[in-house]
Coordinates of C-alpha atoms in Angstrom, one line a residue:
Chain A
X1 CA 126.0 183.1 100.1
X2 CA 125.1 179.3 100.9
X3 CA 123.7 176.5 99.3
X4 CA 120.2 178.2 100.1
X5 CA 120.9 180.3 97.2
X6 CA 121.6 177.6 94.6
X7 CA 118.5 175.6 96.2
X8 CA 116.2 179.1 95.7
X9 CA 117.8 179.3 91.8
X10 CA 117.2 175.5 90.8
X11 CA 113.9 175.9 92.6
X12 CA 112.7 177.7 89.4
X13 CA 114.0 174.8 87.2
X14 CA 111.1 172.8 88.2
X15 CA 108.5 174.9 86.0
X16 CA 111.0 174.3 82.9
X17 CA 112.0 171.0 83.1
X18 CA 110.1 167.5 81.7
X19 CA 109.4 164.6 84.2
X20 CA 112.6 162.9 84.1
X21 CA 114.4 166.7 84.5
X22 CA 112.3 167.0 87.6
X23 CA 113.5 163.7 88.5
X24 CA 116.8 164.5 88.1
X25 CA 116.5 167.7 90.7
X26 CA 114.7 165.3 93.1
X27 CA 118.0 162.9 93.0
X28 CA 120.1 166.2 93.2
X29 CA 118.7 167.7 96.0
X30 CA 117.9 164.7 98.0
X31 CA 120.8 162.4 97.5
X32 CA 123.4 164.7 97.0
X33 CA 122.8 168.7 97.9
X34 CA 121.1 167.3 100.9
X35 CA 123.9 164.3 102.0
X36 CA 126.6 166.5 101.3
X37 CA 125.3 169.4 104.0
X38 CA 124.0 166.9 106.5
X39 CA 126.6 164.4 106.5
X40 CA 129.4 164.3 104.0
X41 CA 131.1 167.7 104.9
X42 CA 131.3 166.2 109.0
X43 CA 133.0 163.6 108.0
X44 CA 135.8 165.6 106.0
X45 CA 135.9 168.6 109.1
X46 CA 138.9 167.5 110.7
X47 CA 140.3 165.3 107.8
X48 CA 143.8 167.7 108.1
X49 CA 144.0 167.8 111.9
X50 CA 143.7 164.0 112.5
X51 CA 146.1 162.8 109.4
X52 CA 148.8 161.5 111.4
X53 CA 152.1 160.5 110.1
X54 CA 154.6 158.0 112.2
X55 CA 157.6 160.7 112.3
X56 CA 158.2 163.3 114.6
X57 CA 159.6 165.5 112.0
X58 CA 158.0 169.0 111.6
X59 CA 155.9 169.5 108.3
X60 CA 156.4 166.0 107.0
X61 CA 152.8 165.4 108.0
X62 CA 151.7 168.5 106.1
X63 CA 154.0 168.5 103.0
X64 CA 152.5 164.2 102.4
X65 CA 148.8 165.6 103.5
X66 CA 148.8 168.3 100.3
X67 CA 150.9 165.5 98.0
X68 CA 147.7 162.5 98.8
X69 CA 145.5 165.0 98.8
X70 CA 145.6 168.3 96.5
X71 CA 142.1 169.1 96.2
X72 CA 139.5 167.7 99.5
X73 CA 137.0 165.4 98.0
X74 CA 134.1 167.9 99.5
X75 CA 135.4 170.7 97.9
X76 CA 135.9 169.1 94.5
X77 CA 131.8 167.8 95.2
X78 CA 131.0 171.3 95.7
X79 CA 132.6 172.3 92.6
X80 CA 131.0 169.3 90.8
X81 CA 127.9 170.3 92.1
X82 CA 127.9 174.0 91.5
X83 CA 128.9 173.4 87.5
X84 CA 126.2 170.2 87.2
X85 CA 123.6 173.2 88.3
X86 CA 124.2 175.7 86.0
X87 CA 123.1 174.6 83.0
X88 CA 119.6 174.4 84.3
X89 CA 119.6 177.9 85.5
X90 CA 120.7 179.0 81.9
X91 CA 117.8 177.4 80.9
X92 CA 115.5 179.4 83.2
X93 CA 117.1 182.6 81.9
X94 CA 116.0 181.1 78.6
X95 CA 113.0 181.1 80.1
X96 CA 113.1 184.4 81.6
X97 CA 114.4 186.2 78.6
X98 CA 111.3 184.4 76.4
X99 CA 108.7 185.8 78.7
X100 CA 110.0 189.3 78.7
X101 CA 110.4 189.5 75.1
X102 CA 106.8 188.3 74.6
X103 CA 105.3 190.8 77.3
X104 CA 107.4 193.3 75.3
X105 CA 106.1 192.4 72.3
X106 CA 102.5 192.4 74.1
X107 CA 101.8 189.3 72.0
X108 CA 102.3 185.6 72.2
X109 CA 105.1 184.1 69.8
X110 CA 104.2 181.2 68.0
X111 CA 106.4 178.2 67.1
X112 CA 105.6 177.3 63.9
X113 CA 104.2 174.1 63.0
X114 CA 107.1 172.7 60.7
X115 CA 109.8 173.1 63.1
X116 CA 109.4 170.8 66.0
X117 CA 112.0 171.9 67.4
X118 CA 112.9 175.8 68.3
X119 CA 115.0 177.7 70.8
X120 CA 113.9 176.8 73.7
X121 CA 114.3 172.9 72.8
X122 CA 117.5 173.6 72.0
X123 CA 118.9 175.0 74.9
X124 CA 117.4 172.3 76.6
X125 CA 119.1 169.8 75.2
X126 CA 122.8 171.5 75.0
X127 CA 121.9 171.8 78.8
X128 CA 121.4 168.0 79.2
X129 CA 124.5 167.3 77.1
X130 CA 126.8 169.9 79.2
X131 CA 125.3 168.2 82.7
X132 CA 126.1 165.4 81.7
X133 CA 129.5 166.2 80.3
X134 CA 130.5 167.9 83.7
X135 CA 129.1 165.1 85.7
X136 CA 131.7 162.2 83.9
X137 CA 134.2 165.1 83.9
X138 CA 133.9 165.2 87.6
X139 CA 134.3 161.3 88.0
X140 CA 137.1 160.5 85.8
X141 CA 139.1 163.5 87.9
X142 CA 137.8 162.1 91.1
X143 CA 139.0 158.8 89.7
X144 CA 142.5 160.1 88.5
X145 CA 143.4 162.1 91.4
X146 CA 142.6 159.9 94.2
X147 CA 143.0 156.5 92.0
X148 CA 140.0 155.4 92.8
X149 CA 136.9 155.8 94.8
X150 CA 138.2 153.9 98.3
X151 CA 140.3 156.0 101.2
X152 CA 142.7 154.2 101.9
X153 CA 143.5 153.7 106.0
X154 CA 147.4 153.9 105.3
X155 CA 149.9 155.9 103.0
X156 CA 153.0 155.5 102.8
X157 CA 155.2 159.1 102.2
X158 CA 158.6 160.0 101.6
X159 CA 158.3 163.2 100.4
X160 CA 160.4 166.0 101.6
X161 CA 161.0 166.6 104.5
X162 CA 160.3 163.2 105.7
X163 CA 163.3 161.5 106.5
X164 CA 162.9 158.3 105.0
X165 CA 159.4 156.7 103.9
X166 CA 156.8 156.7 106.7
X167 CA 153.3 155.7 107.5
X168 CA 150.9 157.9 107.4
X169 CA 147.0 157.7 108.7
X170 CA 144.2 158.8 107.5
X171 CA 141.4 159.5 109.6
X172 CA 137.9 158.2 109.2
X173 CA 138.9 155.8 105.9
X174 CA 136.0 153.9 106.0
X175 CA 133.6 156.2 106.4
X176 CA 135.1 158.7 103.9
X177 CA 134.5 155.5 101.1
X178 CA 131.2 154.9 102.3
X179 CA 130.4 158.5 101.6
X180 CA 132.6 158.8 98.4
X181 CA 130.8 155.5 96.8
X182 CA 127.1 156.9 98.1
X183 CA 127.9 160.0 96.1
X184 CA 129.8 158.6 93.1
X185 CA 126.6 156.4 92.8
X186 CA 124.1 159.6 93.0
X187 CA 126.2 161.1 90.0
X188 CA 125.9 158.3 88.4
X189 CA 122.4 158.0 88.5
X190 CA 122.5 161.6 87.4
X191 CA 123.9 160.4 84.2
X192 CA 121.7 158.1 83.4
X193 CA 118.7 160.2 84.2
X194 CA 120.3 162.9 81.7
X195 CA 121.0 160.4 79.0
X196 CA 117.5 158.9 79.1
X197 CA 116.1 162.6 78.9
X198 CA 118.4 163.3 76.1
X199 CA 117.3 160.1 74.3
X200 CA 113.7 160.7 75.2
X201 CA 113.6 164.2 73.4
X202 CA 115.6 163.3 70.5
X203 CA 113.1 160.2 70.1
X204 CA 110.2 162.8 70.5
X205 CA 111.5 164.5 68.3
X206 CA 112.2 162.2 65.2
X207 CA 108.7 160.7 66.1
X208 CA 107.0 164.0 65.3
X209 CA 109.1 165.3 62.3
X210 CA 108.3 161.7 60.7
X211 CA 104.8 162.4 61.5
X212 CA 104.8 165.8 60.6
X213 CA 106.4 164.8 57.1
X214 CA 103.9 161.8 56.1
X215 CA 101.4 164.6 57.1
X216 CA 102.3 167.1 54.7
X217 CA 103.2 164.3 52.1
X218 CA 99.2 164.0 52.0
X219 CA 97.9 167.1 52.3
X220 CA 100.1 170.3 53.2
X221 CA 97.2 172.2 53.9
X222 CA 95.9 170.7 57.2
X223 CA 99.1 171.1 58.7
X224 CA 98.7 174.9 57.9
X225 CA 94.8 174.7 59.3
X226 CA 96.1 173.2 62.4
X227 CA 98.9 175.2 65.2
X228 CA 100.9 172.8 67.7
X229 CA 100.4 175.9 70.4
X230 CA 97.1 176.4 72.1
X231 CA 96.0 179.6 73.3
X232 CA 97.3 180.9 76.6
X233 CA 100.8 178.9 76.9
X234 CA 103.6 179.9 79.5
X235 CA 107.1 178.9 78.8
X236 CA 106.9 175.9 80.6
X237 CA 103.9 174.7 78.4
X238 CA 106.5 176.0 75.5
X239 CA 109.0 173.6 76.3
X240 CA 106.2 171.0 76.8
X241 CA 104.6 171.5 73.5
X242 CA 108.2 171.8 71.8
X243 CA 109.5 168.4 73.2
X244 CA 106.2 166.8 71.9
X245 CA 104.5 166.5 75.7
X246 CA 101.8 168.1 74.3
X247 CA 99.9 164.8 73.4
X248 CA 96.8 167.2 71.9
X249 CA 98.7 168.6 69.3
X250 CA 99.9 165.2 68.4
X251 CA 96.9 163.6 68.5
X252 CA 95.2 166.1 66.9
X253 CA 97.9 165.8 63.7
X254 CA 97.4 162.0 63.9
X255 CA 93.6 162.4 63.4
X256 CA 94.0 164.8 60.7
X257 CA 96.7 162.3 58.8
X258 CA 93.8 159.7 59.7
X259 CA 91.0 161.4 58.2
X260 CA 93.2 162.9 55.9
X261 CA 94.0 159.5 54.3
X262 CA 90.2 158.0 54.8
X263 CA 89.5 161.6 53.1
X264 CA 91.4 160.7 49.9
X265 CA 89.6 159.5 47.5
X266 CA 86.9 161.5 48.0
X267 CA 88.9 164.9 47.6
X268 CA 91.8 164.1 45.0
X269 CA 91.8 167.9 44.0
X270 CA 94.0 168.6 47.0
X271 CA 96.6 166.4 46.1
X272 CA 100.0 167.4 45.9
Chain B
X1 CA 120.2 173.7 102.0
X2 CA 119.3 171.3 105.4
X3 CA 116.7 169.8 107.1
X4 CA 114.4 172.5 106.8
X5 CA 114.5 171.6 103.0
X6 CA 113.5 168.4 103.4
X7 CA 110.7 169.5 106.0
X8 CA 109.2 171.2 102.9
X9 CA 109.2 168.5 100.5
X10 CA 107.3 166.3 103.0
X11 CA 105.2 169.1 104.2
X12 CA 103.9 169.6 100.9
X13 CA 103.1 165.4 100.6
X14 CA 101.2 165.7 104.4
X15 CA 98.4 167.9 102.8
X16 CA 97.3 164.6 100.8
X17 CA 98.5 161.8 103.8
X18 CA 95.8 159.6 106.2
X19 CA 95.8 160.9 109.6
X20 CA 98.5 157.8 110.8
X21 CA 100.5 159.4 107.5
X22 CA 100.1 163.1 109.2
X23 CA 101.5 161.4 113.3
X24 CA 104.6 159.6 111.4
X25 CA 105.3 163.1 109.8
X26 CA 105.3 164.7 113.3
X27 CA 107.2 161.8 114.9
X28 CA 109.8 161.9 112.3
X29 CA 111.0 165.4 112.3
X30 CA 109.8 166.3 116.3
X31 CA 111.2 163.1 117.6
X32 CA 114.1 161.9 115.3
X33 CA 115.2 165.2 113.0
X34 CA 114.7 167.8 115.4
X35 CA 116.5 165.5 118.2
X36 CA 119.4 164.6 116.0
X37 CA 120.0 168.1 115.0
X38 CA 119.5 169.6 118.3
X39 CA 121.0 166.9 120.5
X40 CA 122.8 164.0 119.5
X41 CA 125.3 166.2 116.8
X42 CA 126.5 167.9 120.2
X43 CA 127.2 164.4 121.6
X44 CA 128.8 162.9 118.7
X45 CA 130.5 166.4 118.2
X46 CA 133.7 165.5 119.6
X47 CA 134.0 161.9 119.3
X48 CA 136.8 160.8 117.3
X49 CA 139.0 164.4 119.4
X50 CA 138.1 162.7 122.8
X51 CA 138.7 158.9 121.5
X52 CA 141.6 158.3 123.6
X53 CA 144.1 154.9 123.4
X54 CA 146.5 153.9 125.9
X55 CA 149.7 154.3 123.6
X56 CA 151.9 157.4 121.9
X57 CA 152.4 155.4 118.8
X58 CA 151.4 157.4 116.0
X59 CA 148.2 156.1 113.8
X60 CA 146.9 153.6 116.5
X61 CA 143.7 156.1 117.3
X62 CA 143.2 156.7 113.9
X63 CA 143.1 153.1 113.0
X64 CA 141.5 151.7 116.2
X65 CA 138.4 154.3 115.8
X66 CA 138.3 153.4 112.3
X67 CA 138.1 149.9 113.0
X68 CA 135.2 150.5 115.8
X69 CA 133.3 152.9 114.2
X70 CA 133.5 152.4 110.7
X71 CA 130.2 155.0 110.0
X72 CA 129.3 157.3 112.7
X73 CA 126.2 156.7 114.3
X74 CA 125.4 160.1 113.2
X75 CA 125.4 159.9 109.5
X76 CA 123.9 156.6 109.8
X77 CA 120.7 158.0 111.4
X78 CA 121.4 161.1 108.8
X79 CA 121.0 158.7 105.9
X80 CA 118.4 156.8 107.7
X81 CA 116.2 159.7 107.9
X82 CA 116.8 160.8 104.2
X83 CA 115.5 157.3 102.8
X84 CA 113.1 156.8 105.1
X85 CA 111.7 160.4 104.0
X86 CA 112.2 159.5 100.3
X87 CA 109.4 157.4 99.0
X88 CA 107.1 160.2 99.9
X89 CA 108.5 162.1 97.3
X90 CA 106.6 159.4 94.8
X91 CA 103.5 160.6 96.4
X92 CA 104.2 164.4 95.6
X93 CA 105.4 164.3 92.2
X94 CA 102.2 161.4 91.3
X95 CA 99.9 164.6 93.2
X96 CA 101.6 167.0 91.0
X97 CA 101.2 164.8 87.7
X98 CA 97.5 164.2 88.2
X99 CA 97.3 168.1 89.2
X100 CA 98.9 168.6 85.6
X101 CA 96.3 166.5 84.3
X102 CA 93.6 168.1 86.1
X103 CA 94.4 171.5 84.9
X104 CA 95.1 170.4 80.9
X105 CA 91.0 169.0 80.9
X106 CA 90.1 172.2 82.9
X107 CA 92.0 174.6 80.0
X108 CA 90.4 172.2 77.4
X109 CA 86.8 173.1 78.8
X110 CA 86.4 169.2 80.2
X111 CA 86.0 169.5 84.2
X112 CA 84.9 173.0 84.4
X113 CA 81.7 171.3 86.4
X114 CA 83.9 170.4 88.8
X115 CA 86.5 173.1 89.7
X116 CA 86.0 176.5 89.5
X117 CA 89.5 177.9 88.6
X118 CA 93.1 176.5 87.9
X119 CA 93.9 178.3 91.9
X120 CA 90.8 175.5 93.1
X121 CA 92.7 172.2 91.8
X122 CA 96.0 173.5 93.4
X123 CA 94.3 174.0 96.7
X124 CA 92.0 170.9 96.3
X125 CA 92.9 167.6 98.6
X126 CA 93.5 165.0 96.2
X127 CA 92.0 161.7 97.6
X128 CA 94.2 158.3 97.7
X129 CA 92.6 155.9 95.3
X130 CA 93.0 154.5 91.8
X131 CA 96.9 154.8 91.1
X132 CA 97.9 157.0 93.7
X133 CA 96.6 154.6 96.3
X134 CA 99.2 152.3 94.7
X135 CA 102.3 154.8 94.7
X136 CA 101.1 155.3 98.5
X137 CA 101.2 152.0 99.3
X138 CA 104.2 151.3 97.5
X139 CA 105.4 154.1 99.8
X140 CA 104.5 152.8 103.0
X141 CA 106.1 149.5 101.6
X142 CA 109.7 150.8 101.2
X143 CA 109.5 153.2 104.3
X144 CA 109.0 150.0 106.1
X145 CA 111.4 148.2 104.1
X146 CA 114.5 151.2 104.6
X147 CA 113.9 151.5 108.6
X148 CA 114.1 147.5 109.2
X149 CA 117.1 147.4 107.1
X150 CA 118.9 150.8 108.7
X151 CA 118.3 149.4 112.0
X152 CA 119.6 145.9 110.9
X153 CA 122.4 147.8 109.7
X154 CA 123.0 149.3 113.0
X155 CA 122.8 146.8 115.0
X156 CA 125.0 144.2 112.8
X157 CA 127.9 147.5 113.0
X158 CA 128.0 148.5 116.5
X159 CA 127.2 144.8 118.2
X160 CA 123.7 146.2 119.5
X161 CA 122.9 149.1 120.5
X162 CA 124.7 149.8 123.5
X163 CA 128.1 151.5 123.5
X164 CA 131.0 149.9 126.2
X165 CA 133.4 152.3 127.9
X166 CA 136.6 150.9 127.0
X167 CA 137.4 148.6 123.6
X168 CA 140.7 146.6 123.1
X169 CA 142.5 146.9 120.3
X170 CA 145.3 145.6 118.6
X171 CA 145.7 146.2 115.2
X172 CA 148.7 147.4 113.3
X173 CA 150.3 149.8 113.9
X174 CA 149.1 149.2 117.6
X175 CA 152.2 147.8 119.3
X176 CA 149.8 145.4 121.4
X177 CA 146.7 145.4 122.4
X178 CA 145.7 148.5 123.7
X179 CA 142.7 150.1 125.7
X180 CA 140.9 153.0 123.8
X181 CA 138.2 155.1 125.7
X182 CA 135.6 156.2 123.9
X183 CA 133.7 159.9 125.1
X184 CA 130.1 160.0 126.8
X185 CA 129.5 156.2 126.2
X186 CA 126.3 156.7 128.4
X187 CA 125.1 159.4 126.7
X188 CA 125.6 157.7 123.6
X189 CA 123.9 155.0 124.9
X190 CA 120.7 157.0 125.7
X191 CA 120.6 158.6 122.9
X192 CA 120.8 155.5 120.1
X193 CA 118.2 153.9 122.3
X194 CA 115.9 157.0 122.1
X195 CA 116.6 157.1 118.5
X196 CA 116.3 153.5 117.6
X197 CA 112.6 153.4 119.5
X198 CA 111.3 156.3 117.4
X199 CA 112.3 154.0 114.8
X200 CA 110.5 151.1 115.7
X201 CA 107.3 153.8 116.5
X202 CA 107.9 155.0 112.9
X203 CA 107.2 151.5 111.6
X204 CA 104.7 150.2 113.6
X205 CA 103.3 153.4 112.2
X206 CA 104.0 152.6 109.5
X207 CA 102.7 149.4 109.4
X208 CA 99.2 150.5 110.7
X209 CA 98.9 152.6 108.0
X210 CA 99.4 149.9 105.8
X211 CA 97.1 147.6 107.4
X212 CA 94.1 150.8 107.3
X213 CA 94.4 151.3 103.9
X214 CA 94.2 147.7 102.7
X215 CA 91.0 147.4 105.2
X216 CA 89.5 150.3 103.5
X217 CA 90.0 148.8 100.2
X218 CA 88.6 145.5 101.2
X219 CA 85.4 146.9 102.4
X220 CA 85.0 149.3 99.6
X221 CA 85.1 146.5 97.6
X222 CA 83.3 144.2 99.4
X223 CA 80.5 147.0 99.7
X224 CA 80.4 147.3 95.8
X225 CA 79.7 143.6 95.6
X226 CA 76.9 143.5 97.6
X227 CA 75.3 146.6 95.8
X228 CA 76.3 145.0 92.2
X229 CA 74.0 141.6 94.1
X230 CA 71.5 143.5 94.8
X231 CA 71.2 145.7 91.5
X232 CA 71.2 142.4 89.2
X233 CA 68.4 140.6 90.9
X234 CA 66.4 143.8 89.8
X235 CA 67.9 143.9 86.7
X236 CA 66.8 140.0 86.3
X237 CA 63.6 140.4 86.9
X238 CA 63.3 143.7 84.3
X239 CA 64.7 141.2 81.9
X240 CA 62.1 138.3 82.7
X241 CA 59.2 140.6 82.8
X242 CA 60.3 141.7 79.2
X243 CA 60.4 138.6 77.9
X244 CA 57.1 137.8 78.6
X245 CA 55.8 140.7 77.3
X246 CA 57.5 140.5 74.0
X247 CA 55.8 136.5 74.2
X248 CA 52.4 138.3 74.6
X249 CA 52.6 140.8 72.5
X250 CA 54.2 137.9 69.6
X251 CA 50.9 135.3 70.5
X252 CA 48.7 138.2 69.9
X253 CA 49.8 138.7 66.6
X254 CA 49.9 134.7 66.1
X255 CA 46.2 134.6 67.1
X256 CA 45.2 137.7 64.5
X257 CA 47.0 135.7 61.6
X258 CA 46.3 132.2 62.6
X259 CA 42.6 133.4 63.0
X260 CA 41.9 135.9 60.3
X261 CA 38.9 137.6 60.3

């Protein structure tokens, strides 16, 4: 079990997600999955061994090393990285669970034309809302624990058994902040990236219930002649046409409210 | 989740490159990547163990290596190497949009002329012009941009790029100033030269690239203009030949109504 395996899992994400979701996994994998592996853990390796505190007492070093630090920074990344993930891959067992059930039922389900939204939109967006909910979890602990995102290069520690209050060192300060700020940042810019999806499909959303209601103000039944779903969609192309990426369906409502209204007057009998 | 990962992200981005894009891809992970995993991590594997200082007191290693080293020259090339890599990744998600695209027109019927099946755009070689000769410029632009800066970076950390045998030091809680020894400084040495000239290969690279496609763009266009010359004389003398005609075939009719029969 390595990161291989969460790599393989959110490698399936890709086919669900909209461009700024596939964004998002870029940022993840790149600036933070990859960092971490490569670089961040090496700097953290010996971070017990080479904390040195100015006493010759035995276990003063270790009882001040577990009060500064209760949880290592990489393992709480791990963690932060491991719950930011799963949301996405409960979304691909969405997906999953969508595809058997239409195989199953040997026929494809349709999303019906009044309700922009649907299932699978809506898992989506809890998703966004919970990976973004982890991700400012995971900073305001990182900030509470450690006060702060800078390692500082000396502590001073009088727990006990320390005789009296002594300095402790910290190995590698610098580096460890440069490291800590790089991937605060990243998480950051996860946020953002989930909040601007969130606001994106929300938008979409509104957009195309507005449209879809002026629509049906003027006449109900071309929104009944015309589906949102072409034939032949996979999930992915579910999601797509649900979150109002599917620019021909749209289009093709705004022409019908288009000729729809130039249609008018000449065909007052279908009036509502 | 390592290297290997990133090997397949760029991988995928080579398919669509120039053939200078295709000999940066095999300098960068042959010369730097595969070098820095394979070498230089066994180097820099015990350096901050064998950093030795001339005194017992407690916290003056720590500090002192601290204070020389502030990032390892190891993560540095690390992060290096993930920016540099980066922009390409513009590149593969514009080639995947415009794939998108390509296979929305070919479900709707549009380009059927031109591919046979949705399998034929995946496995087609998408050329670089229009927009994604501008994302791949752009790309070129900030690989440039990231390597110039990392090794700016470098060499405004460590004092240049070679690496001295013994440092002074003498900050608290150093009683004075002591001598700290630092492992392999030779070795070191060979090393960050070795991996600060793939570097500079990388962006001359780089910057060749640049150079071709902005030539080819040139004389595309300046091809263009000279058939556009050449194509309006014709049409000119189409128009002029018209004219005249229509002021024959108007004097003809003149002449039957001026001189009725």
């Amino acid at each position: 079990m390595s990161w291989m395996v969460l790599r393989d899992l959110l490698g399936g994400v890709n086919t669900s997600s909209t461009g700024i979701g596939r964004i998002w996994l870029a940022v993840l994998f790149v600036f933070r999955l990859l960092v971490y592996k490569v670089a961040a853990e090496h700097v953290w390796k010996e971070e017990q061994r080479e904390f040195e505190c100015n006493v010759r007492q035995p276990g003063c070093a270790n009882v001040c090393f577990d009060y500064f630090f209760p949880i290592s920074q990489v393992r709480l990344w791990a963690l932060q990285l491991i719950m930011v993930s799963t949301p996405s891959l409960l979304v691909v067992l969405h997906v999953a669970y969508r595809a058997g059930r239409e195989k199953k039922q040997r026929r494809k389900l349709r999303a019906s034309p009044g309700a922009v939204g649907g299932g699978l939109w809506c898992i989506y967006l809890i998703s966004l809302v919970v990976k973004a909910g982890f991700e400012i979890g995971f900073l305001a602990l990182f900030y509470k624990l450690y006060g702060g995102f800078r390692v500082p290069r000396l502590l001073k520690c009088d727990r006990k058994p320390c005789p009296r209050t002594v300095d402790c060192f910290v190995s590698r300060p610098t580096e460890k902040t440069v490291f800590t700020l790089f991937l605060a940042g990243a998480s950051c810019l996860c946020v953002v990236l989930n909040v601007t999806e969130l606001s994106f499909l929300v938008l979409k959303c509104f957009t195309k219930c507005c449209l879809q209601n002026h629509s049906t103000r003027l006449q109900p039944s071309a929104c009944e002649r015309h589906e949102l779903r072409g034939p032949g969609a996979a999930p992915g192309a579910l999601l797509r046409l649900a979150t109002g990426t599917a620019r021909g369906g749209e289009t093709t409502l705004l022409r019908d409210a288009r000729g729809v209204a130039k249609a008018k007057p000449a065909a007052p009998s279908h009036k509502t | 989740m390592d290297w290997g990962t990133l090997h397949v992200f760029i991988g995928g981005v080579n398919k669509h490159s120039t053939s200078i894009g295709k000999v940066w891809v095999t300098v960068l992970f042959i010369f730097r990547v595969m070098i820095l995993v394979v070498a230089a991590q066994e180097v820099w594997g015990d350096e901050q163990e064998d950093f030795v200082c001339n005194t017992l007191q407690p916290g003056c290693r720590n500090v002192c290596y601290d204070h020389f080293f502030p990032v390892s020259h190891i993560r540095l090339w690390a992060l290096q190497l993930i920016f540099v890599s980066t922009p390409a990744l513009l590149v593969a998600m514009h080639v995947a949009y415009y794939r998108h695209e390509a296979a929305r027109r070919f479900r709707r019927g549009e380009t059927r002329s031109e591919f046979k099946d949705l399998e034929d755009i995946k496995r087609q070689k998408v050329r670089i012009k229009g927009s994604l000769w501008w994302t791949y410029t752009s790309s070129i632009f900030f690989r440039i941009v990231f390597e110039a800066a990392f090794m700016y970076v470098f060499y405004f950390l460590y004092n240049g790029y070679h690496l001295p045998w013994v440092l002074k030091c003498g900050i608290q809680p150093c009683p004075n100033l002591v001598d700290c020894f630092i492992s392999r400084p030779t070795e070191k040495t060979v090393f960050t030269i070795f991996m600060i000239s793939a570097s500079v290969i990388c962006m001359l690279l780089n910057v060749a690239e640049l150079c071709y496609l902005l030539l080819k763009v040139c004389f595309r266009r300046s091809k263009r203009a000279q058939t556009q010359k050449a194509a309006p004389n014709h049409a000119l003398k189409e128009s002029k030949q018209n004219e005249m005609n229509e002021l024959i075939s108007e004097g003809g009719q003149n002449a039957i109504t001026v001189f009725p029969s």
